[in-house]
mmCIF file with all atom_site columns, C-alpha atoms in Angstrom:
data_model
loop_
_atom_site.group_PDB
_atom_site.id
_atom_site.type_symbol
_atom_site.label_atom_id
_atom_site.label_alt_id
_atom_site.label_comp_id
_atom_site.label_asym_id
_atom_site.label_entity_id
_atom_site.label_seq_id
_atom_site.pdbx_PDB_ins_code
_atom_site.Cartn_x
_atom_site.Cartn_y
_atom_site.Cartn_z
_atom_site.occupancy
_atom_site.B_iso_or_equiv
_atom_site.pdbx_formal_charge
_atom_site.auth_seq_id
_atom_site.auth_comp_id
_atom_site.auth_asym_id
_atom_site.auth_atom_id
_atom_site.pdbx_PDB_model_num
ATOM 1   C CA . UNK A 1 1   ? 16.089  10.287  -29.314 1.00 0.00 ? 1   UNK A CA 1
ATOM 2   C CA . UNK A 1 2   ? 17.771  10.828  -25.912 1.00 0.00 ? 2   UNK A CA 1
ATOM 3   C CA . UNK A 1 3   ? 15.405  9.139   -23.338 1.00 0.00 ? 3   UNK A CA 1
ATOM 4   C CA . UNK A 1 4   ? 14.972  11.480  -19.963 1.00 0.00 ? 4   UNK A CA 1
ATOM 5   C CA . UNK A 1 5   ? 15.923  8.894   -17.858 1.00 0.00 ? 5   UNK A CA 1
ATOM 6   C CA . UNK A 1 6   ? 19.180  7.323   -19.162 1.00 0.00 ? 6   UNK A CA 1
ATOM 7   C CA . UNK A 1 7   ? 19.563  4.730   -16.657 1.00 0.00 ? 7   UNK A CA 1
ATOM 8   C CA . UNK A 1 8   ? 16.492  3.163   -16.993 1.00 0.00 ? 8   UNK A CA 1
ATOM 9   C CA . UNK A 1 9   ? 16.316  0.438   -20.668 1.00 0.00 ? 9   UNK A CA 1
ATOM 10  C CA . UNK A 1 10  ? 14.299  -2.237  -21.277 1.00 0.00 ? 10  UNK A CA 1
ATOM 11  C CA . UNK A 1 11  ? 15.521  -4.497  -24.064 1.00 0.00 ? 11  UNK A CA 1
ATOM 12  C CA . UNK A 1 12  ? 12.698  -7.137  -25.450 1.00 0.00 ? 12  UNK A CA 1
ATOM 13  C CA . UNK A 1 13  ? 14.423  -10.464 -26.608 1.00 0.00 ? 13  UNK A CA 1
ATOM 14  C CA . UNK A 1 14  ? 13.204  -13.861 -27.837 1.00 0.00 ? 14  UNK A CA 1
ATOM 15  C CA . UNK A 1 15  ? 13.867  -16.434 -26.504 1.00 0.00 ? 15  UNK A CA 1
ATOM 16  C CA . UNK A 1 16  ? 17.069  -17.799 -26.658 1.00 0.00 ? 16  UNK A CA 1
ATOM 17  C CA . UNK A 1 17  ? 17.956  -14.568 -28.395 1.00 0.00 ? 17  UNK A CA 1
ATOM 18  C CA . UNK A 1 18  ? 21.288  -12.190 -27.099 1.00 0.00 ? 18  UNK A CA 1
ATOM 19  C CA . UNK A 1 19  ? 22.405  -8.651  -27.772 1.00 0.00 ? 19  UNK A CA 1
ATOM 20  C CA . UNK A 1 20  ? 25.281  -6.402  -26.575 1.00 0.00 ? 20  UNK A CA 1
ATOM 21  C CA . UNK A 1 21  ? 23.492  -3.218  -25.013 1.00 0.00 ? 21  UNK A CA 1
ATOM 22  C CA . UNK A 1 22  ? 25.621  -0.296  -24.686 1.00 0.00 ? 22  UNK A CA 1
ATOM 23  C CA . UNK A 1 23  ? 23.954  2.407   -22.420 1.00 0.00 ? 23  UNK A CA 1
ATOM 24  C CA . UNK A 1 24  ? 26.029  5.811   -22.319 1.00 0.00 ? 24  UNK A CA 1
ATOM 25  C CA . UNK A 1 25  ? 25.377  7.436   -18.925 1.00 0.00 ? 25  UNK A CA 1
ATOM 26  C CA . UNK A 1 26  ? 26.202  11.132  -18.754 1.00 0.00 ? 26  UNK A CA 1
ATOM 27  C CA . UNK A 1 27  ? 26.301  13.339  -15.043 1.00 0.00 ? 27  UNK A CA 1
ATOM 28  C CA . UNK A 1 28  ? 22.583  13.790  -15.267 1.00 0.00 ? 28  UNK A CA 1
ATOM 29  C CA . UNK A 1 29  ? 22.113  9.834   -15.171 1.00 0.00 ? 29  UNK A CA 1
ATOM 30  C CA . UNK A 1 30  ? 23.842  10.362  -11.388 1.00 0.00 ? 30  UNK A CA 1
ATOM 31  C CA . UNK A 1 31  ? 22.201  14.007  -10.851 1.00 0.00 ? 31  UNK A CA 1
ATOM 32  C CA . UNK A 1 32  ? 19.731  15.189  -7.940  1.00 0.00 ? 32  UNK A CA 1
ATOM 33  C CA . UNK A 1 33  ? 17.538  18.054  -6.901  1.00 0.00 ? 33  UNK A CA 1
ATOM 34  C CA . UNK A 1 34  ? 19.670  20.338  -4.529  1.00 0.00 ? 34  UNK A CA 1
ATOM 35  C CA . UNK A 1 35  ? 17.447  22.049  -1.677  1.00 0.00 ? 35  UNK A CA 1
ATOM 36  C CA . UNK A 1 36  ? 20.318  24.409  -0.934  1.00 0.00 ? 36  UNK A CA 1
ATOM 37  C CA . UNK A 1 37  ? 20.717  25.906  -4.332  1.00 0.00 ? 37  UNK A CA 1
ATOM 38  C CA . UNK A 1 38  ? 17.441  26.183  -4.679  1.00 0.00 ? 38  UNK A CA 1
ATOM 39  C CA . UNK A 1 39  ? 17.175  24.848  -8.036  1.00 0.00 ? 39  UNK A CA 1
ATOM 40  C CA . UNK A 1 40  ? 19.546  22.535  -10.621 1.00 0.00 ? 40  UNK A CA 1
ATOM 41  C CA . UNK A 1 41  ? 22.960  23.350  -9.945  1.00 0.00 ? 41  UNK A CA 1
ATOM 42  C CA . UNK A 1 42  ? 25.249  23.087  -12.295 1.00 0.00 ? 42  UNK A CA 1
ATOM 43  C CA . UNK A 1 43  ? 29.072  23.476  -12.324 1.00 0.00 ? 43  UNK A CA 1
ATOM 44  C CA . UNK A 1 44  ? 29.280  26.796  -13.139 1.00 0.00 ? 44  UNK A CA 1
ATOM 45  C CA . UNK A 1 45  ? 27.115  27.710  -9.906  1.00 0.00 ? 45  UNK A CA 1
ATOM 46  C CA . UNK A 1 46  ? 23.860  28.444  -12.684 1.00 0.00 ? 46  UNK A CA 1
ATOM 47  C CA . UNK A 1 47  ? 20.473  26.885  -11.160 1.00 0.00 ? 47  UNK A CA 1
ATOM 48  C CA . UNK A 1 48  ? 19.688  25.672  -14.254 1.00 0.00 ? 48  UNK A CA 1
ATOM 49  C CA . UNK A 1 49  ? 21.522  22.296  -14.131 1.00 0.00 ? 49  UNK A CA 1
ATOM 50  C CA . UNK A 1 50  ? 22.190  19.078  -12.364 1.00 0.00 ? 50  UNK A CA 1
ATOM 51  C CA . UNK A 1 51  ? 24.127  18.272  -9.178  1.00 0.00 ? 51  UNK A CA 1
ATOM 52  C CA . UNK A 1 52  ? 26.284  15.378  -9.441  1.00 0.00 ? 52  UNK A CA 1
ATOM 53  C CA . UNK A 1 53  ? 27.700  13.593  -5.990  1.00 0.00 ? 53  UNK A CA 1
ATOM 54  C CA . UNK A 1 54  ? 30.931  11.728  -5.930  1.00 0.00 ? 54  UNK A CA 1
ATOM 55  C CA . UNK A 1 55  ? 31.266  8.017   -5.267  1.00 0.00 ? 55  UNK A CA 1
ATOM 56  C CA . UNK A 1 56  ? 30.582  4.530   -6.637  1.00 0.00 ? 56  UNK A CA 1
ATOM 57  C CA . UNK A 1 57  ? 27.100  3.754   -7.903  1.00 0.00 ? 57  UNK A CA 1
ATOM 58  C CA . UNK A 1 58  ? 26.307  0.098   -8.734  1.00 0.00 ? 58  UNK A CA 1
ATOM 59  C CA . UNK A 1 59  ? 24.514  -0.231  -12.195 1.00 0.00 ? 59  UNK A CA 1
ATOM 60  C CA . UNK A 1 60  ? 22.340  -3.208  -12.346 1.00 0.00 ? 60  UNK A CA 1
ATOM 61  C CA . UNK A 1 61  ? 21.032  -5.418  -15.293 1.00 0.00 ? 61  UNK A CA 1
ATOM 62  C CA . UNK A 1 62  ? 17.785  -7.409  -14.372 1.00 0.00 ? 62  UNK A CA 1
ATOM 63  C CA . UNK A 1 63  ? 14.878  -9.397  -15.901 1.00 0.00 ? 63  UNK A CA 1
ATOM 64  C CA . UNK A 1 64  ? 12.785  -7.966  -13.096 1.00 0.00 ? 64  UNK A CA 1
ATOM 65  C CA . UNK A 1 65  ? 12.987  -6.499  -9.718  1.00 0.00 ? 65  UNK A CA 1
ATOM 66  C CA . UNK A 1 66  ? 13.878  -9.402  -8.246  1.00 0.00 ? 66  UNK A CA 1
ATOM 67  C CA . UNK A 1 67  ? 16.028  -11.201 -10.863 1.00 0.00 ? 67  UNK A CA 1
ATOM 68  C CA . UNK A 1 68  ? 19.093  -9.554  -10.902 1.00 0.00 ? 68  UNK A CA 1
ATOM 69  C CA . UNK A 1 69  ? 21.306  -10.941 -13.958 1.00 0.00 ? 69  UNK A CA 1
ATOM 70  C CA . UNK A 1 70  ? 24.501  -8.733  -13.500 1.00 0.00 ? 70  UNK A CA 1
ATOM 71  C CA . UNK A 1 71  ? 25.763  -5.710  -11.473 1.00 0.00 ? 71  UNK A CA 1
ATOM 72  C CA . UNK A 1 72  ? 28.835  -3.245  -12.182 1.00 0.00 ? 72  UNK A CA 1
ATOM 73  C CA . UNK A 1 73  ? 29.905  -0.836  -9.695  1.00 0.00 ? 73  UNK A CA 1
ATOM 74  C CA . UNK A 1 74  ? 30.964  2.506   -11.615 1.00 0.00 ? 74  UNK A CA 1
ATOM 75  C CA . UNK A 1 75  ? 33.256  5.843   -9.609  1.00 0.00 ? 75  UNK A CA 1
ATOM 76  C CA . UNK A 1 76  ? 31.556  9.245   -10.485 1.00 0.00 ? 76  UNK A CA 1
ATOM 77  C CA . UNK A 1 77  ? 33.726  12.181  -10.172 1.00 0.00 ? 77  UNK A CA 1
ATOM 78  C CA . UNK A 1 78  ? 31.581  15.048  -8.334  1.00 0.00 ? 78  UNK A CA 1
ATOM 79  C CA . UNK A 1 79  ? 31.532  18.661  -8.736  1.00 0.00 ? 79  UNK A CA 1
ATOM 80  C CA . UNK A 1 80  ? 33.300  19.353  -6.136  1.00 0.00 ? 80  UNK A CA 1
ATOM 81  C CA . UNK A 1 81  ? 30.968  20.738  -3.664  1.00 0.00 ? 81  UNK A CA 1
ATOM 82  C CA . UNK A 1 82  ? 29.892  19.334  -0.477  1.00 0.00 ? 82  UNK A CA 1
ATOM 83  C CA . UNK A 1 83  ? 26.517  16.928  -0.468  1.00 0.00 ? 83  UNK A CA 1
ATOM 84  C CA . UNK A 1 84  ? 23.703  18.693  0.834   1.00 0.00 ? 84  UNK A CA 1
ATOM 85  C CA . UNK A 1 85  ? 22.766  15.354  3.057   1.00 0.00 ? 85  UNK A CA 1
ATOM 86  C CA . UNK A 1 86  ? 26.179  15.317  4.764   1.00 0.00 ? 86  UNK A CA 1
ATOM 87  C CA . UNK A 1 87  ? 26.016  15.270  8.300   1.00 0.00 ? 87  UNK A CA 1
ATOM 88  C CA . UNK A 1 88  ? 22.446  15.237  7.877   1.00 0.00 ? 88  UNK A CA 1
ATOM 89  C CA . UNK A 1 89  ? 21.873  11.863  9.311   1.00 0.00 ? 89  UNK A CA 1
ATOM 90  C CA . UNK A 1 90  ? 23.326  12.895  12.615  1.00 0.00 ? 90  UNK A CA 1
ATOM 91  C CA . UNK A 1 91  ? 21.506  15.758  12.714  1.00 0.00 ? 91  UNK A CA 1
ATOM 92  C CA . UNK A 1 92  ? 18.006  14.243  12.172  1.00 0.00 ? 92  UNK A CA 1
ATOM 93  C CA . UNK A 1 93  ? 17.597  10.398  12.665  1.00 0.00 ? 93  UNK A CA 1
ATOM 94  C CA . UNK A 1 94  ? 16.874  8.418   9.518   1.00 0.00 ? 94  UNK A CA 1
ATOM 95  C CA . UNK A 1 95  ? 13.286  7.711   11.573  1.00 0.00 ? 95  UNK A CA 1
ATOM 96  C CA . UNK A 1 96  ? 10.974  9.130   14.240  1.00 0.00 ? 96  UNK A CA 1
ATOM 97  C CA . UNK A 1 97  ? 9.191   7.830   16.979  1.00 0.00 ? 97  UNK A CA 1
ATOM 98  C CA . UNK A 1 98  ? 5.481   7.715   15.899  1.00 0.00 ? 98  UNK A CA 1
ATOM 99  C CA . UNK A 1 99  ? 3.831   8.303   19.165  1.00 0.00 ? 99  UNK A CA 1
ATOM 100 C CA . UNK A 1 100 ? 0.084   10.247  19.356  1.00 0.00 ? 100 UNK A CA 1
ATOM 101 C CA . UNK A 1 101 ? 2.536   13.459  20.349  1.00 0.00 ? 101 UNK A CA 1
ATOM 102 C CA . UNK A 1 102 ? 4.740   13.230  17.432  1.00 0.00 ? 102 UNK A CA 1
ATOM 103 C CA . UNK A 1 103 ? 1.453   12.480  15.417  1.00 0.00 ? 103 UNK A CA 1
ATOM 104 C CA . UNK A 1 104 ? -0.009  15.769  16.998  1.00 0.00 ? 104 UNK A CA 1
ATOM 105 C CA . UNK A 1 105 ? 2.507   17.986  16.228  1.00 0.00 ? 105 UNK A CA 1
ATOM 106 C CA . UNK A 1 106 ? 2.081   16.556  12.593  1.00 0.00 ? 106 UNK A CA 1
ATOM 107 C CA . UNK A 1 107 ? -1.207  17.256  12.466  1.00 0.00 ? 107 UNK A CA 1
ATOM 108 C CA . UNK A 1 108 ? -2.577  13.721  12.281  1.00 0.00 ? 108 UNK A CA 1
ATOM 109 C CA . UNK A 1 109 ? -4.389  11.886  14.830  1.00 0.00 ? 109 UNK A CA 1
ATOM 110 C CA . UNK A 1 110 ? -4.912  8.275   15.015  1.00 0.00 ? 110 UNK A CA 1
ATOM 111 C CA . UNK A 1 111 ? -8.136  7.164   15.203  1.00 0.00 ? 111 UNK A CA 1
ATOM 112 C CA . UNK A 1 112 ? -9.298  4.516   17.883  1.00 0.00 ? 112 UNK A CA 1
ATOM 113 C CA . UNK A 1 113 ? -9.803  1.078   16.777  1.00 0.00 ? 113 UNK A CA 1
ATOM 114 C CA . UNK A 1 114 ? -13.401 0.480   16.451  1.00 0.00 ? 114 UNK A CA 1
ATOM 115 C CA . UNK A 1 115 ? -14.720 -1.920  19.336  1.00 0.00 ? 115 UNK A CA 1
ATOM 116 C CA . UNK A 1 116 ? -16.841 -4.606  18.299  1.00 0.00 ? 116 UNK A CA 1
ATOM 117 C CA . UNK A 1 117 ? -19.240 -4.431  20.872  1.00 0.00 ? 117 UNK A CA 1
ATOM 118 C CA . UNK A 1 118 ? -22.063 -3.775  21.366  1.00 0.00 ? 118 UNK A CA 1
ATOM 119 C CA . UNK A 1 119 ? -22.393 -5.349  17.895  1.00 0.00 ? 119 UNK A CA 1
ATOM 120 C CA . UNK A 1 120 ? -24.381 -3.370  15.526  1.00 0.00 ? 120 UNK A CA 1
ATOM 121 C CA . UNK A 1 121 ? -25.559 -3.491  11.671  1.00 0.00 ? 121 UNK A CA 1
ATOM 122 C CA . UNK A 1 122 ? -21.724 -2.822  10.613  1.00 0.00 ? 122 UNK A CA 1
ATOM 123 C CA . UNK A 1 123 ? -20.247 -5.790  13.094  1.00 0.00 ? 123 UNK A CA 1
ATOM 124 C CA . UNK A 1 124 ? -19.148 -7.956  10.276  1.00 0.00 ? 124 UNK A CA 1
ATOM 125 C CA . UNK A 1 125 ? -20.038 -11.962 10.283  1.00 0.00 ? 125 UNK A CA 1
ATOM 126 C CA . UNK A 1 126 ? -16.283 -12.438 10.836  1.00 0.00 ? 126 UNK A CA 1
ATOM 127 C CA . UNK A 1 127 ? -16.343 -9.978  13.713  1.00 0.00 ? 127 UNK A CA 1
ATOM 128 C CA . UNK A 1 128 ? -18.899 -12.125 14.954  1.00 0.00 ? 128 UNK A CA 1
ATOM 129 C CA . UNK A 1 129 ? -17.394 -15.267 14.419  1.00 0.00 ? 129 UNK A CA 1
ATOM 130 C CA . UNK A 1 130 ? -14.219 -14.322 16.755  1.00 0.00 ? 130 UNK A CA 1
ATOM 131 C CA . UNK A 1 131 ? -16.361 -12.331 19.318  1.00 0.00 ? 131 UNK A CA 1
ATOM 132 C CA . UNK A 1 132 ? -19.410 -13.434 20.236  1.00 0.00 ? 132 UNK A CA 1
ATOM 133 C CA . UNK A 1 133 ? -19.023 -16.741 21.565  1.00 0.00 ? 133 UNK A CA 1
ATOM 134 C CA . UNK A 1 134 ? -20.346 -19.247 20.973  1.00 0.00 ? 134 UNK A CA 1
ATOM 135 C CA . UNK A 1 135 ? -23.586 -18.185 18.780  1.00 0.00 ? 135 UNK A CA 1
ATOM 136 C CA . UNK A 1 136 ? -21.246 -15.922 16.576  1.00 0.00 ? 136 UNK A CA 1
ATOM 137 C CA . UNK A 1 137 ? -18.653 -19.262 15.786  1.00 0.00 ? 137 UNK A CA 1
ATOM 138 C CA . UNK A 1 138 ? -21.976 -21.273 15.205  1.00 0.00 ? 138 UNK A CA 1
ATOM 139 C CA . UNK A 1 139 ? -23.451 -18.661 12.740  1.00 0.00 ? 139 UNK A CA 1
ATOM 140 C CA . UNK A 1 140 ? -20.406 -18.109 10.841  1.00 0.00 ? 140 UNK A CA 1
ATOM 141 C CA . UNK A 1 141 ? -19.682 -22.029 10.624  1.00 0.00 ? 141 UNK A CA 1
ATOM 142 C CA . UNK A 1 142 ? -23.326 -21.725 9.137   1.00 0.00 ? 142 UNK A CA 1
ATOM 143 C CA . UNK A 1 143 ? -22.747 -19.068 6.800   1.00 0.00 ? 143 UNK A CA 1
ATOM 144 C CA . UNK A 1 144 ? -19.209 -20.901 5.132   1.00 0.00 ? 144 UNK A CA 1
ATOM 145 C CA . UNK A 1 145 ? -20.758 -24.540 5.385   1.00 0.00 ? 145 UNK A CA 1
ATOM 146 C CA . UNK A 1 146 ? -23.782 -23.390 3.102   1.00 0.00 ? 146 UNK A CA 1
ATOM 147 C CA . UNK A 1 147 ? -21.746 -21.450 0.877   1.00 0.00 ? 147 UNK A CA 1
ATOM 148 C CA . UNK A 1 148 ? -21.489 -23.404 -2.494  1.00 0.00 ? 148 UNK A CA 1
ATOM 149 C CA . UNK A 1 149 ? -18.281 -25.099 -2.864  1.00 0.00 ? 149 UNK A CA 1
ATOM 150 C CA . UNK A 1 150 ? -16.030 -23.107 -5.609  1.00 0.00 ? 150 UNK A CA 1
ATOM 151 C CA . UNK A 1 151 ? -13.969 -26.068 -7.713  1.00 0.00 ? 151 UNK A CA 1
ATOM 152 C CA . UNK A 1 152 ? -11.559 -23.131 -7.917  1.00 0.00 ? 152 UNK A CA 1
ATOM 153 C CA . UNK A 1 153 ? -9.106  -22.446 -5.057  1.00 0.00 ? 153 UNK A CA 1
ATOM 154 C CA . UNK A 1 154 ? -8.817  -18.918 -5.801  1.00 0.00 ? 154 UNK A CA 1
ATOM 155 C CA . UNK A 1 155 ? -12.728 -18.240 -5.986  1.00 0.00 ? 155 UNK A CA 1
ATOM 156 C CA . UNK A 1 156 ? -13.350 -20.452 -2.738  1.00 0.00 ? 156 UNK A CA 1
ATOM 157 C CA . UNK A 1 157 ? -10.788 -18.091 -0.998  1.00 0.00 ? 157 UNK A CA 1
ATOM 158 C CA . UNK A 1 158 ? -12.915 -15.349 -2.292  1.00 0.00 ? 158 UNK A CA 1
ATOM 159 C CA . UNK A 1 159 ? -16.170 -16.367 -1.279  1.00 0.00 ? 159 UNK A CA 1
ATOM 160 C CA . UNK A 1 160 ? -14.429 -17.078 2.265   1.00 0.00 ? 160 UNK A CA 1
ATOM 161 C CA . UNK A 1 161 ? -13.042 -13.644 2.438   1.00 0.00 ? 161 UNK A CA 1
ATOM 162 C CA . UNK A 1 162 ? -16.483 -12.044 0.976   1.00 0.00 ? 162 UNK A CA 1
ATOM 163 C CA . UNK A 1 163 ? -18.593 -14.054 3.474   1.00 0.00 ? 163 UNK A CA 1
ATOM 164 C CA . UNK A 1 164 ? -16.287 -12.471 6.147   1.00 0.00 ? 164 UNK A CA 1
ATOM 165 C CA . UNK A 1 165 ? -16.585 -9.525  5.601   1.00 0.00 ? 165 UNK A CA 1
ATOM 166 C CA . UNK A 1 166 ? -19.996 -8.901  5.097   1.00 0.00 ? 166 UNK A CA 1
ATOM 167 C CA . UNK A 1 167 ? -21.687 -6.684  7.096   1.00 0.00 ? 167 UNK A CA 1
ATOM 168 C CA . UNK A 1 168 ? -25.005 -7.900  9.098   1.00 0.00 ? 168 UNK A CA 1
ATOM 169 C CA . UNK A 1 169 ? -26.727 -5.365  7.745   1.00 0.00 ? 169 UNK A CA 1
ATOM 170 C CA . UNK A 1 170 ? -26.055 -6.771  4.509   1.00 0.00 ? 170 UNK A CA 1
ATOM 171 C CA . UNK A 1 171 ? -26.542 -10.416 5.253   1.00 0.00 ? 171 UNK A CA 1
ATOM 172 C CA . UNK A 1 172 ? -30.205 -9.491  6.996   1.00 0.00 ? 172 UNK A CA 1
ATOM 173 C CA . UNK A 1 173 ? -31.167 -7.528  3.380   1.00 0.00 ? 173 UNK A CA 1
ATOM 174 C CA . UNK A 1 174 ? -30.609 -11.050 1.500   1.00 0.00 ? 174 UNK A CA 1
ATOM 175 C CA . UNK A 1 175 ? -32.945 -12.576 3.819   1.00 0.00 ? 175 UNK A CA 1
ATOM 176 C CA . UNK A 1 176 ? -35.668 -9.848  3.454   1.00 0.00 ? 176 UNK A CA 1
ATOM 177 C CA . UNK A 1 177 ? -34.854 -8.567  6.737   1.00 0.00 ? 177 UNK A CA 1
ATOM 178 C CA . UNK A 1 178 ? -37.705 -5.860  7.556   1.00 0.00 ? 178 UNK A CA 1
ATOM 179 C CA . UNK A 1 179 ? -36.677 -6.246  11.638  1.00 0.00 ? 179 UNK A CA 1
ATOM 180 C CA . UNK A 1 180 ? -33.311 -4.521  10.863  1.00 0.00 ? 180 UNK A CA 1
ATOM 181 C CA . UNK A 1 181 ? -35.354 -0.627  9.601   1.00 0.00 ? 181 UNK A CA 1
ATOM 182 C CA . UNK A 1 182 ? -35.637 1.370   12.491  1.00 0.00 ? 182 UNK A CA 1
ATOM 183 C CA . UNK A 1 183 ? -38.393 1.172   14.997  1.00 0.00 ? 183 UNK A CA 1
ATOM 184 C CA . UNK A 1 184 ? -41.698 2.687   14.045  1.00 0.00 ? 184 UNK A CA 1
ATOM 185 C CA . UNK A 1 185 ? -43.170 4.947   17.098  1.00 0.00 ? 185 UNK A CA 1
ATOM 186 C CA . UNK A 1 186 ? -46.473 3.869   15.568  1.00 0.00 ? 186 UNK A CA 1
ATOM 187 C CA . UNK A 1 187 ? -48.737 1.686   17.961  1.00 0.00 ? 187 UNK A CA 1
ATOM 188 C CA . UNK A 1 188 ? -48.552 -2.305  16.115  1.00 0.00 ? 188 UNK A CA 1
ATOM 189 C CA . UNK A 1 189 ? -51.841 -2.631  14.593  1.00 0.00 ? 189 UNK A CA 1
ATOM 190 C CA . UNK A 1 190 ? -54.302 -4.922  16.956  1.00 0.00 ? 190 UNK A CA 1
ATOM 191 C CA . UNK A 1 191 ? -53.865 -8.795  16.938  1.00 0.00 ? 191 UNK A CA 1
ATOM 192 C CA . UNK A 1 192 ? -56.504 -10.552 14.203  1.00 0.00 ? 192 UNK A CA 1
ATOM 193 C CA . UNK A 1 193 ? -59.718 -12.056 15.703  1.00 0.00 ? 193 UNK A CA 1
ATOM 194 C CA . UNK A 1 194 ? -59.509 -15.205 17.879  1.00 0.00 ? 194 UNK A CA 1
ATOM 195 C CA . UNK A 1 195 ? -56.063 -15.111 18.788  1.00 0.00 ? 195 UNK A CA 1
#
């Protein structure tokens, strides 16, 4: 069965195992979508087809993406007609200044970076830790030093990573914190007797 994408093969070996692989690439293998013709070209000028460009392609054999075995460099005769992309890269630059004009005109805005302060029940414990001085360091040095110590260096970094990124919010609910709900406009009920 002809596989849609030619160029692409994965052969499973065992170990210490070799085969010969053969892979017959036909025009499509080197074909791509042209904008102009509005459809598949093919040589007959039908939109029903492939477009082929001219040139050297380099065929690679790997064991992964980056564990490149062997490469062969192979000429492809083209159709004939022009590539759509030529010229193209001196008409429009291959990148564009992403400045909040550019992003406008795109119709995409970049949002502000959320200050810290005033720190509120999203300020994170590692948000406090870098800015608030010297009672956010000593609360977060708190929070990691009475962390259980993970025997595994992967769930240590973990915990580390959790605990910074916890919000306060968060860290006041494990501690039963009832002063974080918002304030009551009731009157607090009277002090008991003999206070």
């Amino acid at each position: 069965m002809a596989s849609r994408w030619p160029c692409r093969c994965k052969v499973w070996l065992p170990r210490g195992e070799s085969k010969t692989v053969r892979l017959d690439l036909d025009a499509r293998a080197f074909a791509f979508y042209d904008t102009r013709a509005g459809g598949w070209r093919a040589r007959d000028g039908a939109s029903t087809s492939w477009r082929v460009e001219g040139g050297e392609y380099e065929l690679v054999a790997s064991a992964s993406s980056e564990d490149v075995r062997s490469r062969a460099v192979v000429s492809v005769s083209s159709e004939g007609a022009a590539a759509p992309h030529e010229g193209a890269v001196a008409a429009n630059p291959p990148y564009v200044e992403a400045t909040d004009e550019v992003l406008g005109q795109m119709g995409l805005q970049v949002q502000p970076e959320r200050s810290v302060r005033p720190f509120d029940r999203r300020t994170t414990v590692g948000e406090m830790g870098d800015e608030a001085g010297c009672c956010g360091k000593c609360l977060y040095s708190m929070l990691i030093c009475g962390m259980p110590k993970a025997t595994n260096p992967i769930e240590h970094r973990l915990r580390l990573e959790m605990t910074r990124t916890l919000p306060l919010e968060i860290l006041f609910n494990f501690a039963n914190g009832g002063h974080l709900r918002e304030p009551s406009t009731r009157e607090p009920p009277p002090p008991p007797e003999g206070c």
